[in-house]
Amino acid sequence: MLFPRAVLPSLLHLTPQWLKERGLKGVILDLDNTLLPYGEETPLPEHRAWLEALKAEVPVYLLSNALPERFRRIQEQLGLPGHAPALKPWLGFKRALEVLGFPAREVAVVGDQVFTDVLGGNLVGAYTVLVPPLREKEFFYTRFIRMLEAPFRKPRGGLG
Ligand SMILES: [Mg+2]
């Protein structure tokens, strides 16, 4: 119940073609750390472009545990159906499936968290897809850059 059906290296790998190959007709998408860095309200440009391309071909439903006011602002900006707070993993998925109008096995549940997105999606019988959390990715990226910077972060020829 805690294992996702698929693990992708990033959200950008979830394409209409990828979904089609697996018989998936709709997407239930998590918000925080999946589409948006945690606590922010605007997606990165590449994620915005990804979403536009996806929703042109596949219905997407936003399902989030975010607070309702913030969620409503984001939802208006993105132009997607959805609701929050969903109280994942226990609640919200059935309502999302009803709105999408497909059986659970034909819907991908996409998110960054095992105990909410994957567990909740598996409990209703959807096709669960785990992506890395955006914050953590940023964090590792930052660490990597710092590692590259480290040898240069002291005066030339000096003792540091
Ligand atoms: Mg999340």
GROMACS .gro file of N, CA and C and ligand atoms in nm:
model
  481
    1MET      N    1   0.082  -0.122   0.000
    1MET     CA    2   0.000   0.000   0.000
    1MET      C    3   0.085   0.127   0.000
    2LEU      N    4   0.209   0.114   0.045
    2LEU     CA    5   0.295   0.233   0.051
    2LEU      C    6   0.386   0.247  -0.070
    3PHE      N    7   0.389   0.145  -0.154
    3PHE     CA    8   0.474   0.156  -0.272
    3PHE      C    9   0.401   0.218  -0.389
    4PRO      N   10   0.463   0.316  -0.453
    4PRO     CA   11   0.401   0.374  -0.573
    4PRO      C   12   0.410   0.276  -0.691
    5ARG      N   13   0.326   0.293  -0.788
    5ARG     CA   14   0.334   0.212  -0.909
    5ARG      C   15   0.452   0.257  -0.995
    6ALA      N   16   0.480   0.386  -0.990
    6ALA     CA   17   0.591   0.438  -1.070
    6ALA      C   18   0.661   0.547  -0.992
    7VAL      N   19   0.790   0.559  -1.016
    7VAL     CA   20   0.868   0.668  -0.958
    7VAL      C   21   0.933   0.742  -1.074
    8LEU      N   22   0.909   0.871  -1.081
    8LEU     CA   23   0.967   0.950  -1.191
    8LEU      C   24   1.071   1.048  -1.136
    9PRO      N   25   1.175   1.075  -1.216
    9PRO     CA   26   1.280   1.166  -1.169
    9PRO      C   27   1.233   1.311  -1.158
   10SER      N   28   1.126   1.346  -1.228
   10SER     CA   29   1.066   1.479  -1.209
   10SER      C   30   0.926   1.479  -1.270
   11LEU      N   31   0.851   1.582  -1.232
   11LEU     CA   32   0.716   1.600  -1.284
   11LEU      C   33   0.717   1.609  -1.437
   12LEU      N   34   0.824   1.664  -1.491
   12LEU     CA   35   0.831   1.689  -1.635
   12LEU      C   36   0.831   1.558  -1.716
   13HIS      N   37   0.859   1.446  -1.647
   13HIS     CA   38   0.857   1.317  -1.716
   13HIS      C   39   0.715   1.262  -1.732
   14LEU      N   40   0.621   1.321  -1.662
   14LEU     CA   41   0.482   1.277  -1.672
   14LEU      C   42   0.417   1.348  -1.792
   15THR      N   43   0.422   1.285  -1.906
   15THR     CA   44   0.371   1.346  -2.030
   15THR      C   45   0.240   1.279  -2.070
   16PRO      N   46   0.162   1.345  -2.157
   16PRO     CA   47   0.041   1.281  -2.209
   16PRO      C   48   0.072   1.144  -2.271
   17GLN      N   49   0.183   1.133  -2.340
   17GLN     CA   50   0.224   1.006  -2.402
   17GLN      C   51   0.249   0.897  -2.295
   18TRP      N   52   0.320   0.935  -2.191
   18TRP     CA   53   0.350   0.841  -2.081
   18TRP      C   54   0.219   0.788  -2.021
   19LEU      N   55   0.124   0.878  -2.002
   19LEU     CA   56  -0.005   0.839  -1.944
   19LEU      C   57  -0.082   0.747  -2.039
   20LYS      N   58  -0.081   0.783  -2.165
   20LYS     CA   59  -0.154   0.707  -2.267
   20LYS      C   60  -0.102   0.563  -2.275
   21GLU      N   61   0.028   0.549  -2.270
   21GLU     CA   62   0.090   0.415  -2.277
   21GLU      C   63   0.047   0.325  -2.162
   22ARG      N   64   0.002   0.384  -2.052
   22ARG     CA   65  -0.041   0.307  -1.936
   22ARG      C   66  -0.192   0.307  -1.919
   23GLY      N   67  -0.263   0.353  -2.020
   23GLY     CA   68  -0.410   0.353  -2.014
   23GLY      C   69  -0.467   0.452  -1.915
   24LEU      N   70  -0.390   0.559  -1.883
   24LEU     CA   71  -0.435   0.657  -1.784
   24LEU      C   72  -0.499   0.776  -1.853
   25LYS      N   73  -0.620   0.815  -1.805
   25LYS     CA   74  -0.698   0.917  -1.874
   25LYS      C   75  -0.716   1.046  -1.795
   26GLY      N   76  -0.677   1.044  -1.668
   26GLY     CA   77  -0.689   1.163  -1.585
   26GLY      C   78  -0.578   1.166  -1.481
   27VAL      N   79  -0.557   1.286  -1.423
   27VAL     CA   80  -0.450   1.302  -1.324
   27VAL      C   81  -0.505   1.374  -1.200
   28ILE      N   82  -0.476   1.318  -1.085
   28ILE     CA   83  -0.500   1.387  -0.958
   28ILE      C   84  -0.363   1.433  -0.910
   29LEU      N   85  -0.349   1.564  -0.901
   29LEU     CA   86  -0.216   1.622  -0.878
   29LEU      C   87  -0.205   1.688  -0.741
   30ASP      N   88  -0.097   1.658  -0.672
   30ASP     CA   89  -0.066   1.723  -0.545
   30ASP      C   90  -0.008   1.862  -0.574
   31LEU      N   91  -0.015   1.948  -0.475
   31LEU     CA   92   0.029   2.086  -0.495
   31LEU      C   93   0.167   2.111  -0.432
   32ASP      N   94   0.173   2.109  -0.300
   32ASP     CA   95   0.295   2.152  -0.231
   32ASP      C   96   0.410   2.053  -0.247
   33ASN      N   97   0.520   2.103  -0.292
   33ASN     CA   98   0.643   2.027  -0.318
   33ASN      C   99   0.632   1.934  -0.438
   34THR      N  100   0.513   1.934  -0.503
   34THR     CA  101   0.500   1.859  -0.628
   34THR      C  102   0.494   1.959  -0.743
   35LEU      N  103   0.392   2.045  -0.743
   35LEU     CA  104   0.381   2.145  -0.849
   35LEU      C  105   0.445   2.279  -0.808
   36LEU      N  106   0.443   2.305  -0.679
   36LEU     CA  107   0.496   2.431  -0.625
   36LEU      C  108   0.598   2.402  -0.515
   37PRO      N  109   0.702   2.483  -0.505
   37PRO     CA  110   0.786   2.472  -0.386
   37PRO      C  111   0.698   2.501  -0.264
   38TYR      N  112   0.720   2.429  -0.156
   38TYR     CA  113   0.633   2.438  -0.039
   38TYR      C  114   0.611   2.583   0.006
   39GLY      N  115   0.485   2.619   0.023
   39GLY     CA  116   0.451   2.750   0.076
   39GLY      C  117   0.442   2.860  -0.030
   40GLU      N  118   0.485   2.834  -0.152
   40GLU     CA  119   0.478   2.937  -0.256
   40GLU      C  120   0.345   2.928  -0.332
   41GLU      N  121   0.320   3.028  -0.417
   41GLU     CA  122   0.191   3.030  -0.486
   41GLU      C  123   0.204   3.029  -0.638
   42THR      N  124   0.326   3.040  -0.687
   42THR     CA  125   0.346   3.042  -0.833
   42THR      C  126   0.442   2.931  -0.873
   43PRO      N  127   0.401   2.847  -0.971
   43PRO     CA  128   0.493   2.741  -1.013
   43PRO      C  129   0.613   2.797  -1.088
   44LEU      N  130   0.720   2.723  -1.088
   44LEU     CA  131   0.836   2.758  -1.169
   44LEU      C  132   0.793   2.756  -1.316
   45PRO      N  133   0.855   2.839  -1.402
   45PRO     CA  134   0.812   2.847  -1.542
   45PRO      C  135   0.806   2.711  -1.612
   46GLU      N  136   0.903   2.624  -1.586
   46GLU     CA  137   0.902   2.494  -1.655
   46GLU      C  138   0.787   2.406  -1.608
   47HIS      N  139   0.746   2.422  -1.481
   47HIS     CA  140   0.632   2.344  -1.433
   47HIS      C  141   0.501   2.401  -1.485
   48ARG      N  142   0.497   2.533  -1.500
   48ARG     CA  143   0.378   2.596  -1.556
   48ARG      C  144   0.357   2.551  -1.700
   49ALA      N  145   0.466   2.549  -1.777
   49ALA     CA  146   0.460   2.505  -1.918
   49ALA      C  147   0.420   2.358  -1.925
   50TRP      N  148   0.477   2.280  -1.834
   50TRP     CA  149   0.444   2.136  -1.828
   50TRP      C  150   0.294   2.117  -1.804
   51LEU      N  151   0.242   2.195  -1.708
   51LEU     CA  152   0.100   2.182  -1.672
   51LEU      C  153   0.010   2.222  -1.789
   52GLU      N  154   0.044   2.330  -1.857
   52GLU     CA  155  -0.037   2.375  -1.970
   52GLU      C  156  -0.043   2.267  -2.078
   53ALA      N  157   0.073   2.205  -2.108
   53ALA     CA  158   0.078   2.100  -2.210
   53ALA      C  159  -0.003   1.978  -2.167
   54LEU      N  160   0.006   1.945  -2.039
   54LEU     CA  161  -0.065   1.827  -1.989
   54LEU      C  162  -0.216   1.849  -1.991
   55LYS      N  163  -0.259   1.962  -1.937
   55LYS     CA  164  -0.404   1.981  -1.921
   55LYS      C  165  -0.475   2.007  -2.054
   56ALA      N  166  -0.397   2.037  -2.158
   56ALA     CA  167  -0.456   2.049  -2.292
   56ALA      C  168  -0.502   1.912  -2.343
   57GLU      N  169  -0.445   1.804  -2.288
   57GLU     CA  170  -0.478   1.670  -2.339
   57GLU      C  171  -0.543   1.578  -2.236
   58VAL      N  172  -0.518   1.605  -2.109
   58VAL     CA  173  -0.565   1.514  -2.003
   58VAL      C  174  -0.628   1.598  -1.892
   59PRO      N  175  -0.749   1.560  -1.844
   59PRO     CA  176  -0.805   1.635  -1.732
   59PRO      C  177  -0.721   1.620  -1.604
   60VAL      N  178  -0.697   1.734  -1.539
   60VAL     CA  179  -0.614   1.737  -1.418
   60VAL      C  180  -0.697   1.793  -1.303
   61TYR      N  181  -0.692   1.726  -1.189
   61TYR     CA  182  -0.763   1.769  -1.069
   61TYR      C  183  -0.661   1.794  -0.959
   62LEU      N  184  -0.666   1.913  -0.899
   62LEU     CA  185  -0.572   1.948  -0.791
   62LEU      C  186  -0.628   1.901  -0.657
   63LEU      N  187  -0.550   1.820  -0.587
   63LEU     CA  188  -0.594   1.773  -0.456
   63LEU      C  189  -0.484   1.801  -0.355
   64SER      N  190  -0.516   1.885  -0.258
   64SER     CA  191  -0.411   1.934  -0.169
   64SER      C  192  -0.458   1.938  -0.026
   65ASN      N  193  -0.364   1.929   0.065
   65ASN     CA  194  -0.395   1.948   0.206
   65ASN      C  195  -0.374   2.094   0.248
   66ALA      N  196  -0.354   2.182   0.151
   66ALA     CA  197  -0.331   2.324   0.179
   66ALA      C  198  -0.454   2.389   0.241
   67LEU      N  199  -0.434   2.506   0.299
   67LEU     CA  200  -0.545   2.581   0.356
   67LEU      C  201  -0.629   2.640   0.242
   68PRO      N  202  -0.762   2.650   0.263
   68PRO     CA  203  -0.853   2.684   0.154
   68PRO      C  204  -0.827   2.818   0.085
   69GLU      N  205  -0.793   2.923   0.160
   69GLU     CA  206  -0.774   3.056   0.099
   69GLU      C  207  -0.658   3.055  -0.001
   70ARG      N  208  -0.545   3.004   0.045
   70ARG     CA  209  -0.427   2.996  -0.040
   70ARG      C  210  -0.454   2.905  -0.161
   71PHE      N  211  -0.521   2.795  -0.134
   71PHE     CA  212  -0.551   2.700  -0.240
   71PHE      C  213  -0.637   2.764  -0.348
   72ARG      N  214  -0.736   2.842  -0.306
   72ARG     CA  215  -0.828   2.905  -0.402
   72ARG      C  216  -0.753   3.002  -0.493
   73ARG      N  217  -0.660   3.079  -0.436
   73ARG     CA  218  -0.581   3.173  -0.518
   73ARG      C  219  -0.498   3.098  -0.623
   74ILE      N  220  -0.436   2.988  -0.580
   74ILE     CA  221  -0.353   2.910  -0.673
   74ILE      C  222  -0.439   2.846  -0.780
   75GLN      N  223  -0.553   2.792  -0.736
   75GLN     CA  224  -0.642   2.724  -0.829
   75GLN      C  225  -0.694   2.819  -0.937
   76GLU      N  226  -0.727   2.941  -0.898
   76GLU     CA  227  -0.774   3.040  -0.995
   76GLU      C  228  -0.666   3.073  -1.096
   77GLN      N  229  -0.545   3.088  -1.046
   77GLN     CA  230  -0.431   3.119  -1.131
   77GLN      C  231  -0.406   3.008  -1.234
   78LEU      N  232  -0.424   2.883  -1.191
   78LEU     CA  233  -0.393   2.770  -1.278
   78LEU      C  234  -0.512   2.724  -1.361
   79GLY      N  235  -0.633   2.763  -1.320
   79GLY     CA  236  -0.751   2.725  -1.395
   79GLY      C  237  -0.779   2.575  -1.394
   80LEU      N  238  -0.775   2.517  -1.275
   80LEU     CA  239  -0.798   2.373  -1.264
   80LEU      C  240  -0.907   2.343  -1.162
   81PRO      N  241  -0.983   2.233  -1.183
   81PRO     CA  242  -1.073   2.188  -1.077
   81PRO      C  243  -0.990   2.132  -0.962
   82GLY      N  244  -1.050   2.130  -0.844
   82GLY     CA  245  -0.978   2.074  -0.730
   82GLY      C  246  -1.040   2.117  -0.601
   83HIS      N  247  -0.990   2.062  -0.491
   83HIS     CA  248  -1.035   2.110  -0.361
   83HIS      C  249  -0.928   2.089  -0.253
   84ALA      N  250  -0.942   2.168  -0.148
   84ALA     CA  251  -0.852   2.161  -0.033
   84ALA      C  252  -0.922   2.227   0.086
   85PRO      N  253  -0.890   2.187   0.207
   85PRO     CA  254  -0.799   2.077   0.241
   85PRO      C  255  -0.864   1.942   0.218
   86ALA      N  256  -0.787   1.851   0.162
   86ALA     CA  257  -0.842   1.721   0.123
   86ALA      C  258  -0.836   1.618   0.235
   87LEU      N  259  -0.754   1.644   0.338
   87LEU     CA  260  -0.730   1.547   0.445
   87LEU      C  261  -0.679   1.414   0.388
   88LYS      N  262  -0.584   1.425   0.296
   88LYS     CA  263  -0.518   1.305   0.244
   88LYS      C  264  -0.442   1.238   0.358
   89PRO      N  265  -0.427   1.110   0.364
   89PRO     CA  266  -0.463   1.013   0.260
   89PRO      C  267  -0.606   0.962   0.268
   90TRP      N  268  -0.681   0.999   0.375
   90TRP     CA  269  -0.808   0.929   0.396
   90TRP      C  270  -0.921   0.984   0.312
   91LEU      N  271  -0.921   1.115   0.289
   91LEU     CA  272  -1.035   1.175   0.222
   91LEU      C  273  -0.992   1.249   0.095
   92GLY      N  274  -1.086   1.274   0.010
   92GLY     CA  275  -1.062   1.360  -0.106
   92GLY      C  276  -1.046   1.288  -0.237
   93PHE      N  277  -0.991   1.167  -0.234
   93PHE     CA  278  -0.963   1.099  -0.360
   93PHE      C  279  -1.091   1.054  -0.432
   94LYS      N  280  -1.190   1.010  -0.354
   94LYS     CA  281  -1.316   0.964  -0.416
   94LYS      C  282  -1.387   1.080  -0.486
   95ARG      N  283  -1.387   1.195  -0.420
   95ARG     CA  284  -1.450   1.314  -0.479
   95ARG      C  285  -1.377   1.354  -0.606
   96ALA      N  286  -1.244   1.349  -0.602
   96ALA     CA  287  -1.164   1.383  -0.720
   96ALA      C  288  -1.195   1.288  -0.835
   97LEU      N  289  -1.207   1.160  -0.806
   97LEU     CA  290  -1.238   1.060  -0.909
   97LEU      C  291  -1.376   1.084  -0.968
   98GLU      N  292  -1.471   1.122  -0.884
   98GLU     CA  293  -1.607   1.151  -0.932
   98GLU      C  294  -1.606   1.267  -1.030
   99VAL      N  295  -1.530   1.371  -0.996
   99VAL     CA  296  -1.524   1.489  -1.084
   99VAL      C  297  -1.457   1.452  -1.216
  100LEU      N  298  -1.350   1.377  -1.209
  100LEU     CA  299  -1.279   1.337  -1.331
  100LEU      C  300  -1.366   1.243  -1.416
  101GLY      N  301  -1.444   1.159  -1.349
  101GLY     CA  302  -1.536   1.071  -1.421
  101GLY      C  303  -1.473   0.948  -1.483
  102PHE      N  304  -1.359   0.906  -1.431
  102PHE     CA  305  -1.295   0.783  -1.479
  102PHE      C  306  -1.283   0.685  -1.362
  103PRO      N  307  -1.279   0.554  -1.394
  103PRO     CA  308  -1.252   0.459  -1.286
  103PRO      C  309  -1.111   0.480  -1.230
  104ALA      N  310  -1.093   0.447  -1.102
  104ALA     CA  311  -0.966   0.475  -1.034
  104ALA      C  312  -0.846   0.419  -1.110
  105ARG      N  313  -0.859   0.300  -1.169
  105ARG     CA  314  -0.744   0.237  -1.234
  105ARG      C  315  -0.698   0.316  -1.358
  106GLU      N  316  -0.783   0.408  -1.405
  106GLU     CA  317  -0.747   0.488  -1.522
  106GLU      C  318  -0.700   0.628  -1.484
  107VAL      N  319  -0.674   0.646  -1.356
  107VAL     CA  320  -0.633   0.779  -1.307
  107VAL      C  321  -0.498   0.770  -1.235
  108ALA      N  322  -0.408   0.862  -1.270
  108ALA     CA  323  -0.279   0.870  -1.203
  108ALA      C  324  -0.290   0.966  -1.085
  109VAL      N  325  -0.245   0.922  -0.969
  109VAL     CA  326  -0.233   1.011  -0.853
  109VAL      C  327  -0.085   1.046  -0.841
  110VAL      N  328  -0.055   1.175  -0.855
  110VAL     CA  329   0.084   1.219  -0.864
  110VAL      C  330   0.119   1.308  -0.746
  111GLY      N  331   0.224   1.272  -0.672
  111GLY     CA  332   0.262   1.354  -0.558
  111GLY      C  333   0.400   1.319  -0.507
  112ASP      N  334   0.444   1.396  -0.406
  112ASP     CA  335   0.580   1.380  -0.354
  112ASP      C  336   0.585   1.302  -0.223
  113GLN      N  337   0.468   1.270  -0.167
  113GLN     CA  338   0.470   1.207  -0.034
  113GLN      C  339   0.409   1.069  -0.032
  114VAL      N  340   0.481   0.978   0.033
  114VAL     CA  341   0.436   0.839   0.041
  114VAL      C  342   0.313   0.827   0.131
  115PHE      N  343   0.314   0.895   0.245
  115PHE     CA  344   0.208   0.872   0.344
  115PHE      C  345   0.080   0.949   0.316
  116THR      N  346   0.082   1.038   0.220
  116THR     CA  347  -0.044   1.103   0.183
  116THR      C  348  -0.083   1.066   0.040
  117ASP      N  349   0.001   1.103  -0.055
  117ASP     CA  350  -0.034   1.085  -0.197
  117ASP      C  351  -0.036   0.938  -0.239
  118VAL      N  352   0.072   0.868  -0.208
  118VAL     CA  353   0.082   0.728  -0.253
  118VAL      C  354  -0.017   0.640  -0.176
  119LEU      N  355  -0.017   0.652  -0.045
  119LEU     CA  356  -0.109   0.571   0.035
  119LEU      C  357  -0.255   0.600  -0.005
  120GLY      N  358  -0.291   0.726  -0.012
  120GLY     CA  359  -0.428   0.764  -0.047
  120GLY      C  360  -0.467   0.716  -0.185
  121GLY      N  361  -0.378   0.731  -0.281
  121GLY     CA  362  -0.404   0.686  -0.418
  121GLY      C  363  -0.417   0.535  -0.426
  122ASN      N  364  -0.332   0.464  -0.354
  122ASN     CA  365  -0.339   0.317  -0.353
  122ASN      C  366  -0.467   0.268  -0.287
  123LEU      N  367  -0.511   0.339  -0.183
  123LEU     CA  368  -0.633   0.296  -0.111
  123LEU      C  369  -0.756   0.300  -0.201
  124VAL      N  370  -0.759   0.394  -0.297
  124VAL     CA  371  -0.876   0.397  -0.387
  124VAL      C  372  -0.851   0.318  -0.515
  125GLY      N  373  -0.731   0.261  -0.531
  125GLY     CA  374  -0.703   0.178  -0.649
  125GLY      C  375  -0.656   0.255  -0.770
  126ALA      N  376  -0.602   0.376  -0.748
  126ALA     CA  377  -0.549   0.455  -0.860
  126ALA      C  378  -0.405   0.413  -0.891
  127TYR      N  379  -0.353   0.468  -0.999
  127TYR     CA  380  -0.216   0.440  -1.042
  127TYR      C  381  -0.127   0.548  -0.979
  128THR      N  382  -0.049   0.511  -0.879
  128THR     CA  383   0.025   0.612  -0.803
  128THR      C  384   0.164   0.638  -0.861
  129VAL      N  385   0.196   0.766  -0.868
  129VAL     CA  386   0.324   0.810  -0.925
  129VAL      C  387   0.392   0.901  -0.823
  130LEU      N  388   0.512   0.862  -0.782
  130LEU     CA  389   0.587   0.942  -0.685
  130LEU      C  390   0.693   1.025  -0.758
  131VAL      N  391   0.699   1.152  -0.723
  131VAL     CA  392   0.803   1.240  -0.778
  131VAL      C  393   0.884   1.297  -0.661
  132PRO      N  394   1.008   1.339  -0.686
  132PRO     CA  395   1.087   1.393  -0.575
  132PRO      C  396   1.030   1.527  -0.528
  133PRO      N  397   1.034   1.553  -0.396
  133PRO     CA  398   0.987   1.683  -0.347
  133PRO      C  399   1.072   1.797  -0.400
  134LEU      N  400   1.009   1.905  -0.440
  134LEU     CA  401   1.082   2.018  -0.499
  134LEU      C  402   1.181   2.079  -0.401
  135ARG      N  403   1.140   2.097  -0.276
  135ARG     CA  404   1.227   2.162  -0.179
  135ARG      C  405   1.357   2.085  -0.159
  136GLU      N  406   1.338   1.952  -0.144
  136GLU     CA  407   1.454   1.868  -0.119
  136GLU      C  408   1.549   1.873  -0.239
  137LYS      N  409   1.488   1.876  -0.357
  137LYS     CA  410   1.569   1.882  -0.478
  137LYS      C  411   1.649   2.011  -0.481
  138GLU      N  412   1.582   2.119  -0.446
  138GLU     CA  413   1.651   2.248  -0.440
  138GLU      C  414   1.766   2.241  -0.341
  139PHE      N  415   1.734   2.178  -0.229
  139PHE     CA  416   1.832   2.168  -0.123
  139PHE      C  417   1.956   2.092  -0.170
  140PHE      N  418   1.935   1.975  -0.234
  140PHE     CA  419   2.048   1.896  -0.282
  140PHE      C  420   2.122   1.970  -0.393
  141TYR      N  421   2.048   2.037  -0.475
  141TYR     CA  422   2.109   2.117  -0.581
  141TYR      C  423   2.199   2.225  -0.521
  142THR      N  424   2.147   2.292  -0.421
  142THR     CA  425   2.224   2.396  -0.353
  142THR      C  426   2.351   2.337  -0.292
  143ARG      N  427   2.336   2.221  -0.232
  143ARG     CA  428   2.452   2.156  -0.171
  143ARG      C  429   2.557   2.121  -0.275
  144PHE      N  430   2.508   2.074  -0.388
  144PHE     CA  431   2.598   2.037  -0.498
  144PHE      C  432   2.675   2.160  -0.547
  145ILE      N  433   2.603   2.269  -0.563
  145ILE     CA  434   2.667   2.393  -0.609
  145ILE      C  435   2.770   2.439  -0.505
  146ARG      N  436   2.733   2.429  -0.379
  146ARG     CA  437   2.826   2.468  -0.272
  146ARG      C  438   2.954   2.383  -0.276
  147MET      N  439   2.935   2.255  -0.306
  147MET     CA  440   3.050   2.165  -0.314
  147MET      C  441   3.144   2.209  -0.427
  148LEU      N  442   3.083   2.248  -0.540
  148LEU     CA  443   3.163   2.294  -0.653
  148LEU      C  444   3.233   2.426  -0.622
  149GLU      N  445   3.165   2.508  -0.543
  149GLU     CA  446   3.219   2.640  -0.508
  149GLU      C  447   3.331   2.632  -0.406
  150ALA      N  448   3.326   2.529  -0.324
  150ALA     CA  449   3.409   2.522  -0.204
  150ALA      C  450   3.558   2.551  -0.228
  151PRO      N  451   3.621   2.488  -0.331
  151PRO     CA  452   3.765   2.512  -0.348
  151PRO      C  453   3.798   2.659  -0.378
  152PHE      N  454   3.700   2.733  -0.425
  152PHE     CA  455   3.724   2.871  -0.466
  152PHE      C  456   3.681   2.971  -0.359
  153ARG      N  457   3.631   2.921  -0.254
  153ARG     CA  458   3.572   3.009  -0.152
  153ARG      C  459   3.676   3.049  -0.048
  154LYS      N  460   3.789   3.087  -0.094
  154LYS     CA  461   3.896   3.137  -0.006
  154LYS      C  462   3.993   3.218  -0.092
  155PRO      N  463   4.073   3.299  -0.032
  155PRO     CA  464   4.161   3.385  -0.112
  155PRO      C  465   4.264   3.301  -0.189
  156ARG      N  466   4.293   3.343  -0.310
  156ARG     CA  467   4.390   3.272  -0.391
  156ARG      C  468   4.529   3.269  -0.324
  157GLY      N  469   4.585   3.149  -0.313
  157GLY     CA  470   4.718   3.133  -0.254
  157GLY      C  471   4.722   3.155  -0.104
  158GLY      N  472   4.609   3.189  -0.046
  158GLY     CA  473   4.607   3.215   0.097
  158GLY      C  474   4.582   3.088   0.176
  159LEU      N  475   4.569   3.098   0.301
  159LEU     CA  476   4.545   2.982   0.386
  159LEU      C  477   4.396   2.963   0.412
  160GLY      N  478   4.313   3.043   0.346
  160GLY     CA  479   4.169   3.029   0.365
  160GLY      C  480   4.135   3.097   0.491
  161MG      MG  481   0.312   1.740  -0.141
   0.00000   0.00000   0.00000
